[in-house]
Amino acid sequence: CEVRPGPEFLTRSYLFYANRLFKAYQFYYWDPSCRDPSYSLVIKGKLRLRQASWITRGATEADYHLHKVGIVFHSQKAMREVASWINQTSGEGCSGFLPPGRTWAPGALYELLSAKTERDCTAALGFAMHELSLVRVEQHYQPLLQPQQSGSRLVEELYLGDIHTEWVERLHYRPTGYQRPMQSAVHHMHPCPACGIIYRADEHHPPILPVRAQLPMQLSGSWVSTHCEVRPAVLFLTRYFIFHGHNHTWEGFYYHYSDPLCKQPTFTIYASGRYSQGVPSSKVRGGTELAFKVTQARVTPMDQVTVMMLNSSEPGSCGLTSSWAAGVEQDITPTNGCLALGIKLPHTEYELFKTEQDTKDRSLLYVGERPTDGSSPNSPDKRPTSYQAPLIQCAGAPEEFSNYVSLKYLGKKDANGNEALKPLPVAFLLFIALLFLRWD
């Protein structure tokens, strides 16, 4: 169950054909468990892959054209709410989309957008498919879990462009980062109880996901990124956090890279401070609101470009003037942060957290999504309403794990001796014959 800024709760199922046509389902819900459907969108169009992105390394840029968008309501309440949005915010062509008092008809499909009639009533929903303008397919291998089996299983994941955190920016924002990946219908992570349910769904039969236990917020311990993360404005990084529950202090390592596989380190930030007692979020059900104070930070430049940038920064704005060297850590607390890297100390951020367990009973920590414009959630009104990719809880003491989370930690090889992440030729995307394949 995905959480988009707003918040919006949804699941997605996209089918791509060899003739460049696509059919996409987006299922929207009232609840963060994706068990109470509100409405479903069925989206048809055409996708044309262009060239490798000049902005986001490892991605392919694409053009898309929408032919039709239809909506099916799953309750009278959903129909009334959406009709109200459209009637209030759309132009003349949509003002009578649904007459007031129209009775909900289960299964009825209403046309929101038609290329033939040039009608488009989707803006009121904050709907756009700009996510299709940035595409990446990744392939890696998952070890087989059963004791009697050896080897690994191929996993393919589709990364599409990120959704802007500001509602009003969605309609024209061109992504430079990604959403959480979608799983291939055939080569997906195992186990994945939700995958088959979503795959078999359609606009008339939205997926109802299995019940999941609500976990109390238990932050104490060490948490680490599960893969190389991509943020808007071309940031590649991995994260490692340590939370000390007994005194509400925290430490964080942010490893930054210049490439989408996190192989070429640029700089590392170490930050620490205190965090508040969490309270349940009234805006994002299932989330917990916290405030984090950053009081100390250290920076380690890892390449000559970063060294030159830091050494040429304004005197007194980032550590000792002209004293930076590759691989040498420096405390930036005395200069109240580092202007060149956008770090200000002391600093308070208003956060949204959530903990879950995955299908292998591992603990996951979701931290609030960063504002797309690169700013900081430094006031309560800027608190996130969606999440970044999850961190996974590590076993062992923090000092034992810090060696694993070195700048090389994503350079592991899979069971076949290959690099753990391999970007596929993205044209492969159009040949995933999802319609003709069964789930195992």
XYZ file of C-alpha atoms in Angstrom:
440
model
C 0.000 0.000 0.000
C 1.674 3.201 -1.181
C 1.450 6.593 0.496
C 1.674 9.671 -1.716
C 1.896 13.273 -0.474
C -1.460 14.572 0.638
C -1.726 11.894 1.955
C -3.134 9.564 -0.710
C -3.219 5.795 -0.258
C -3.065 3.685 -3.407
C -1.902 0.571 -5.190
C -0.811 0.430 -8.846
C -0.719 -2.145 -11.645
C 0.800 -1.126 -15.006
C 0.882 -3.190 -18.198
C 3.175 -2.308 -21.115
C 2.817 -3.793 -24.600
C 5.346 -4.312 -27.393
C 3.485 -1.811 -29.620
C 4.212 0.948 -27.043
C 0.642 1.053 -25.731
C 0.090 0.805 -21.996
C -2.819 0.231 -19.636
C -2.439 1.390 -16.047
C -4.625 0.879 -13.001
C -4.481 3.147 -9.968
C -6.609 2.068 -7.014
C -7.279 4.686 -4.330
C -8.325 4.009 -0.721
C -9.642 5.751 2.383
C -7.169 3.961 4.668
C -3.384 3.391 4.921
C -3.813 -0.398 4.778
C -5.475 -0.310 1.328
C -8.497 -2.276 2.507
C -11.280 0.288 1.992
C -11.395 1.303 -1.715
C -12.550 4.787 -2.685
C -12.237 4.858 -6.479
C -10.201 3.311 -9.279
C -8.663 4.881 -12.363
C -8.022 3.022 -15.607
C -5.519 4.864 -17.793
C -4.752 4.070 -21.435
C -2.106 5.653 -23.608
C 1.154 5.325 -25.491
C 4.734 5.498 -24.222
C 7.816 6.295 -26.306
C 11.264 5.851 -24.820
C 13.727 8.563 -25.807
C 17.292 8.817 -24.569
C 19.328 8.387 -21.432
C 18.557 11.171 -18.985
C 21.113 13.975 -18.829
C 19.856 14.906 -15.362
C 19.263 11.619 -13.514
C 22.061 9.181 -14.312
C 20.853 5.628 -14.984
C 17.354 6.724 -16.031
C 15.747 6.881 -19.464
C 13.562 9.799 -20.478
C 10.239 9.025 -22.147
C 7.294 10.773 -23.785
C 3.753 9.614 -23.135
C 0.367 10.437 -24.567
C -2.896 9.706 -22.751
C -5.784 8.359 -24.821
C -8.364 7.795 -22.086
C -8.767 7.990 -18.324
C -11.856 6.451 -16.721
C -13.007 6.370 -13.108
C -15.081 3.815 -11.195
C -16.458 4.785 -7.782
C -16.679 2.185 -5.043
C -19.190 4.019 -2.836
C -21.712 6.852 -2.903
C -19.383 8.820 -0.603
C -16.480 8.569 -3.088
C -18.721 9.567 -5.987
C -20.065 12.588 -4.116
C -16.600 13.744 -3.015
C -14.901 13.438 -6.405
C -17.843 15.041 -8.221
C -17.614 17.955 -5.799
C -13.895 18.426 -6.514
C -14.458 18.378 -10.276
C -17.489 20.664 -10.245
C -15.697 23.216 -8.066
C -12.257 23.355 -9.638
C -12.657 22.424 -13.306
C -13.466 24.584 -16.300
C -16.708 24.782 -18.234
C -16.245 21.454 -19.991
C -16.263 19.589 -16.669
C -18.655 21.609 -14.507
C -21.468 19.144 -15.165
C -19.322 16.028 -14.896
C -21.822 14.445 -12.512
C -25.125 16.176 -11.675
C -25.691 16.753 -7.926
C -27.632 13.929 -6.319
C -26.655 11.382 -8.978
C -26.994 7.913 -7.477
C -23.922 5.731 -7.288
C -24.006 2.900 -9.812
C -21.649 0.047 -8.852
C -19.278 -0.766 -11.709
C -20.196 2.243 -13.856
C -17.210 3.735 -15.692
C -17.165 7.522 -16.130
C -14.805 9.187 -18.577
C -12.456 11.750 -17.036
C -10.216 12.276 -20.040
C -10.613 11.599 -23.745
C -8.056 12.562 -26.380
C -10.728 12.288 -29.095
C -13.139 14.773 -27.543
C -10.293 16.827 -25.980
C -12.009 16.626 -22.602
C -9.828 16.534 -19.501
C -11.374 16.572 -16.026
C -8.404 15.002 -14.203
C -6.784 18.137 -12.748
C -9.187 18.287 -9.789
C -7.850 14.913 -8.634
C -4.254 16.126 -8.756
C -3.806 13.475 -11.439
C -0.862 13.414 -13.831
C 1.178 10.594 -15.346
C 4.464 12.511 -15.432
C 5.948 9.552 -13.558
C 6.182 7.877 -16.988
C 8.626 10.533 -18.208
C 11.476 8.993 -16.157
C 11.975 5.222 -16.342
C 14.505 2.733 -14.994
C 14.441 -1.078 -14.873
C 16.733 -2.881 -12.432
C 17.593 -6.552 -12.164
C 19.099 -8.307 -9.182
C 19.057 -11.724 -7.551
C 17.276 -12.859 -4.405
C 18.712 -15.906 -2.592
C 16.302 -18.833 -2.295
C 15.144 -19.083 1.300
C 14.201 -22.753 1.545
C 16.926 -24.924 3.164
C 16.661 -27.589 0.442
C 17.178 -25.039 -2.336
C 20.361 -23.347 -3.481
C 21.033 -20.549 -5.902
C 19.038 -17.374 -6.403
C 15.919 -16.009 -8.060
C 15.847 -13.208 -10.613
C 14.001 -10.066 -9.498
C 13.070 -7.226 -11.859
C 11.865 -3.858 -10.620
C 10.472 -0.842 -12.440
C 11.308 2.615 -11.120
C 9.104 5.492 -12.295
C 9.435 9.232 -11.644
C 8.693 10.722 -8.234
C 5.539 12.642 -7.285
C 6.019 16.259 -6.140
C 5.395 16.751 -2.432
C 3.400 19.942 -3.121
C -0.076 19.205 -4.541
C -0.185 22.344 -6.728
C 3.150 21.444 -8.370
C 2.115 17.942 -9.443
C 0.476 18.849 -12.717
C 3.604 20.306 -14.314
C 6.472 18.755 -12.310
C 8.966 16.712 -14.348
C 10.544 14.108 -12.052
C 14.245 13.795 -11.316
C 13.899 11.093 -8.627
C 11.880 7.871 -8.264
C 8.960 6.392 -6.409
C 9.333 3.041 -4.686
C 9.791 0.361 -7.370
C 7.038 -1.770 -8.859
C 7.631 -5.527 -9.012
C 7.634 -7.495 -12.277
C 4.619 -9.796 -12.549
C 6.953 -12.718 -13.216
C 10.272 -11.925 -11.577
C 9.256 -10.444 -8.232
C 10.451 -10.584 -4.643
C 9.261 -13.615 -2.658
C 7.146 -13.838 -0.672
C 4.856 -11.058 -1.906
C 1.252 -11.624 -0.760
C 0.095 -8.293 -2.197
C 1.614 -8.827 -5.661
C -0.842 -11.441 -6.927
C -3.841 -9.648 -5.418
C -2.956 -6.392 -7.179
C -2.046 -8.125 -10.447
C -5.413 -9.875 -10.697
C -7.436 -6.741 -9.891
C -9.192 -4.401 -12.314
C -11.168 -1.164 -12.057
C -14.322 -3.061 -11.045
C -12.545 -5.317 -8.540
C -9.971 -3.252 -6.624
C -7.373 -5.138 -4.583
C -8.102 -5.583 -0.878
C -4.761 -6.163 0.805
C -4.251 -8.629 3.685
C -4.658 -7.387 7.263
C -1.356 -6.272 8.782
C -0.697 -5.854 12.475
C -0.269 -2.251 13.645
C 3.154 -2.019 15.267
C 4.038 0.363 18.102
C 6.786 2.842 17.294
C 10.039 1.240 18.463
C 12.919 3.374 17.205
C 15.770 2.058 19.362
C 18.504 0.323 17.424
C 20.281 0.607 14.098
C 18.578 1.077 10.715
C 20.115 1.053 7.242
C 19.113 1.624 3.602
C 18.285 -1.513 1.639
C 19.576 -0.117 -1.674
C 21.050 2.955 -3.360
C 18.443 5.710 -2.992
C 17.711 8.435 -5.528
C 16.272 11.779 -4.478
C 15.136 14.663 -6.681
C 17.822 17.136 -7.830
C 20.174 14.246 -8.633
C 21.120 12.980 -5.195
C 22.270 9.373 -4.775
C 22.750 8.218 -1.209
C 22.487 5.542 1.464
C 21.501 6.175 5.090
C 22.415 4.603 8.424
C 20.676 5.706 11.660
C 21.214 4.776 15.294
C 18.487 5.674 17.811
C 19.166 5.560 21.553
C 15.730 5.197 23.126
C 16.869 5.503 26.761
C 17.912 9.164 26.350
C 16.188 10.085 23.049
C 19.393 10.818 21.152
C 20.179 9.830 17.575
C 23.081 9.572 15.135
C 22.885 9.500 11.359
C 25.334 8.753 8.540
C 24.442 10.017 5.055
C 26.679 8.539 2.363
C 26.442 10.567 -0.858
C 27.486 9.330 -4.307
C 27.713 10.616 -7.870
C 26.219 7.498 -9.523
C 22.940 5.514 -9.322
C 24.665 2.348 -8.071
C 26.313 4.151 -5.134
C 29.809 3.122 -6.234
C 31.469 6.561 -6.516
C 31.400 8.353 -3.132
C 31.408 12.161 -3.067
C 30.985 13.034 0.623
C 29.681 11.681 3.927
C 27.730 13.591 6.558
C 27.560 12.479 10.175
C 24.877 14.235 12.236
C 23.602 13.810 15.778
C 21.146 15.335 18.211
C 17.958 14.655 20.136
C 14.410 13.691 19.215
C 11.034 14.233 20.870
C 8.471 11.801 22.197
C 6.343 10.625 19.261
C 2.626 11.355 18.951
C 0.175 9.709 16.510
C -0.307 11.758 13.348
C -3.798 13.200 12.885
C -3.120 13.819 9.197
C -1.489 10.541 8.099
C -3.151 7.580 9.764
C -0.611 5.002 10.898
C 2.173 7.594 11.122
C 3.920 9.082 14.160
C 4.998 12.714 14.419
C 8.379 13.558 15.948
C 10.681 16.569 16.086
C 14.421 16.038 15.488
C 17.037 18.512 16.634
C 20.407 18.408 14.884
C 23.100 19.842 17.157
C 26.354 18.427 15.759
C 27.640 17.456 12.310
C 30.842 16.321 10.642
C 31.666 16.094 6.929
C 34.116 13.867 5.060
C 34.760 14.809 1.405
C 35.510 11.728 -0.684
C 36.489 13.153 -4.083
C 38.500 16.085 -5.388
C 35.475 17.938 -6.776
C 33.905 18.131 -3.306
C 37.266 19.078 -1.760
C 37.637 21.979 -4.218
C 34.066 23.142 -3.577
C 34.531 23.127 0.204
C 37.935 24.816 0.043
C 36.524 27.603 -2.119
C 33.538 28.227 0.158
C 33.187 31.516 2.005
C 35.623 31.732 4.958
C 33.967 30.769 8.237
C 30.936 29.202 6.537
C 32.070 25.545 6.468
C 34.745 24.322 8.839
C 38.307 25.609 8.863
C 39.014 27.755 5.803
C 40.841 25.964 2.940
C 41.631 22.968 5.162
C 39.609 20.233 3.466
C 41.248 17.041 2.150
C 39.818 13.858 0.611
C 39.008 11.183 3.198
C 39.592 13.505 6.174
C 36.614 14.194 8.430
C 36.035 17.703 9.781
C 33.648 19.020 12.429
C 31.352 21.737 11.045
C 29.597 22.439 14.372
C 31.846 25.457 15.233
C 30.822 27.198 11.966
C 27.116 26.470 12.613
C 27.018 24.037 9.716
C 28.206 24.222 6.124
C 26.685 26.760 3.772
C 28.076 25.038 0.654
C 26.221 21.808 1.533
C 23.060 23.532 2.800
C 23.607 22.420 6.420
C 22.562 24.812 9.193
C 23.196 24.153 12.903
C 21.458 23.935 15.274
C 18.465 22.832 13.266
C 15.039 21.290 13.998
C 13.076 19.109 11.558
C 9.444 18.066 11.952
C 9.223 14.439 10.910
C 6.779 11.645 10.130
C 7.807 8.062 10.990
C 6.194 4.649 10.608
C 7.352 1.122 11.457
C 6.210 -2.083 9.764
C 7.240 -5.680 9.388
C 7.863 -7.157 5.959
C 6.825 -10.648 4.833
C 10.023 -12.087 6.359
C 9.223 -10.506 9.769
C 12.032 -7.969 9.446
C 11.424 -4.545 10.978
C 11.167 -1.621 8.540
C 11.359 2.084 9.351
C 9.762 4.660 7.068
C 11.017 8.234 7.445
C 9.113 11.191 5.988
C 9.723 12.107 2.366
C 11.955 15.134 1.827
C 10.371 18.197 0.165
C 10.870 17.963 -3.600
C 12.125 21.550 -3.789
C 15.164 20.625 -1.667
C 14.053 22.614 1.381
C 13.851 21.269 4.924
C 10.714 20.377 6.947
C 11.753 23.020 9.493
C 8.240 24.015 10.600
C 5.172 21.966 11.601
C 3.295 23.008 8.430
C 6.090 21.477 6.317
C 5.901 18.101 8.053
C 5.873 15.289 5.428
C 2.665 13.460 4.498
C 4.414 10.563 2.696
C 7.511 8.423 3.147
C 10.943 7.684 1.700
C 12.113 4.170 0.877
C 12.195 2.086 4.076
C 15.229 1.397 6.224
C 15.719 -2.100 7.608
C 16.661 -2.842 11.206
C 20.108 -4.335 11.675
C 21.069 -7.041 14.116
C 24.098 -6.533 16.339
C 25.515 -3.601 18.209
C 25.909 -0.279 16.371
C 29.731 -0.435 16.486
C 29.691 -3.877 14.842
C 27.397 -2.736 12.091
C 29.198 0.509 11.275
C 31.937 -1.476 9.518
C 29.361 -3.079 7.247
C 27.876 0.299 6.353
C 31.126 1.527 4.912
C 31.325 3.471 1.690
C 31.708 0.163 -0.119
C 28.813 -1.692 1.448
C 26.690 -1.786 -1.693
C 29.466 -3.380 -3.696
C 28.419 -6.894 -2.650
C 28.053 -9.632 -5.225
C 25.098 -11.981 -5.574
C 25.153 -15.775 -5.469
C 26.302 -15.905 -9.102
C 29.212 -13.539 -8.537
C 27.548 -10.645 -10.312
C 27.125 -7.121 -8.983
C 24.047 -6.923 -6.786
C 22.338 -4.291 -8.951
C 22.333 -4.329 -12.727
C 20.491 -1.737 -14.765
C 18.786 -3.391 -17.729
C 18.501 -1.889 -21.192
C 15.322 0.044 -20.503
C 13.767 -0.908 -23.841
C 13.230 -4.297 -22.204
C 10.381 -2.669 -20.321
C 8.154 -2.684 -23.374
C 8.518 -6.425 -23.862
C 7.291 -7.570 -20.469
C 4.312 -9.579 -21.640
C 2.395 -9.280 -18.405
C -0.930 -10.274 -19.915
C 0.203 -13.749 -20.825
C 2.072 -14.765 -17.714
C 0.839 -16.299 -14.492
C 1.940 -15.683 -10.942
C 3.692 -18.536 -9.264
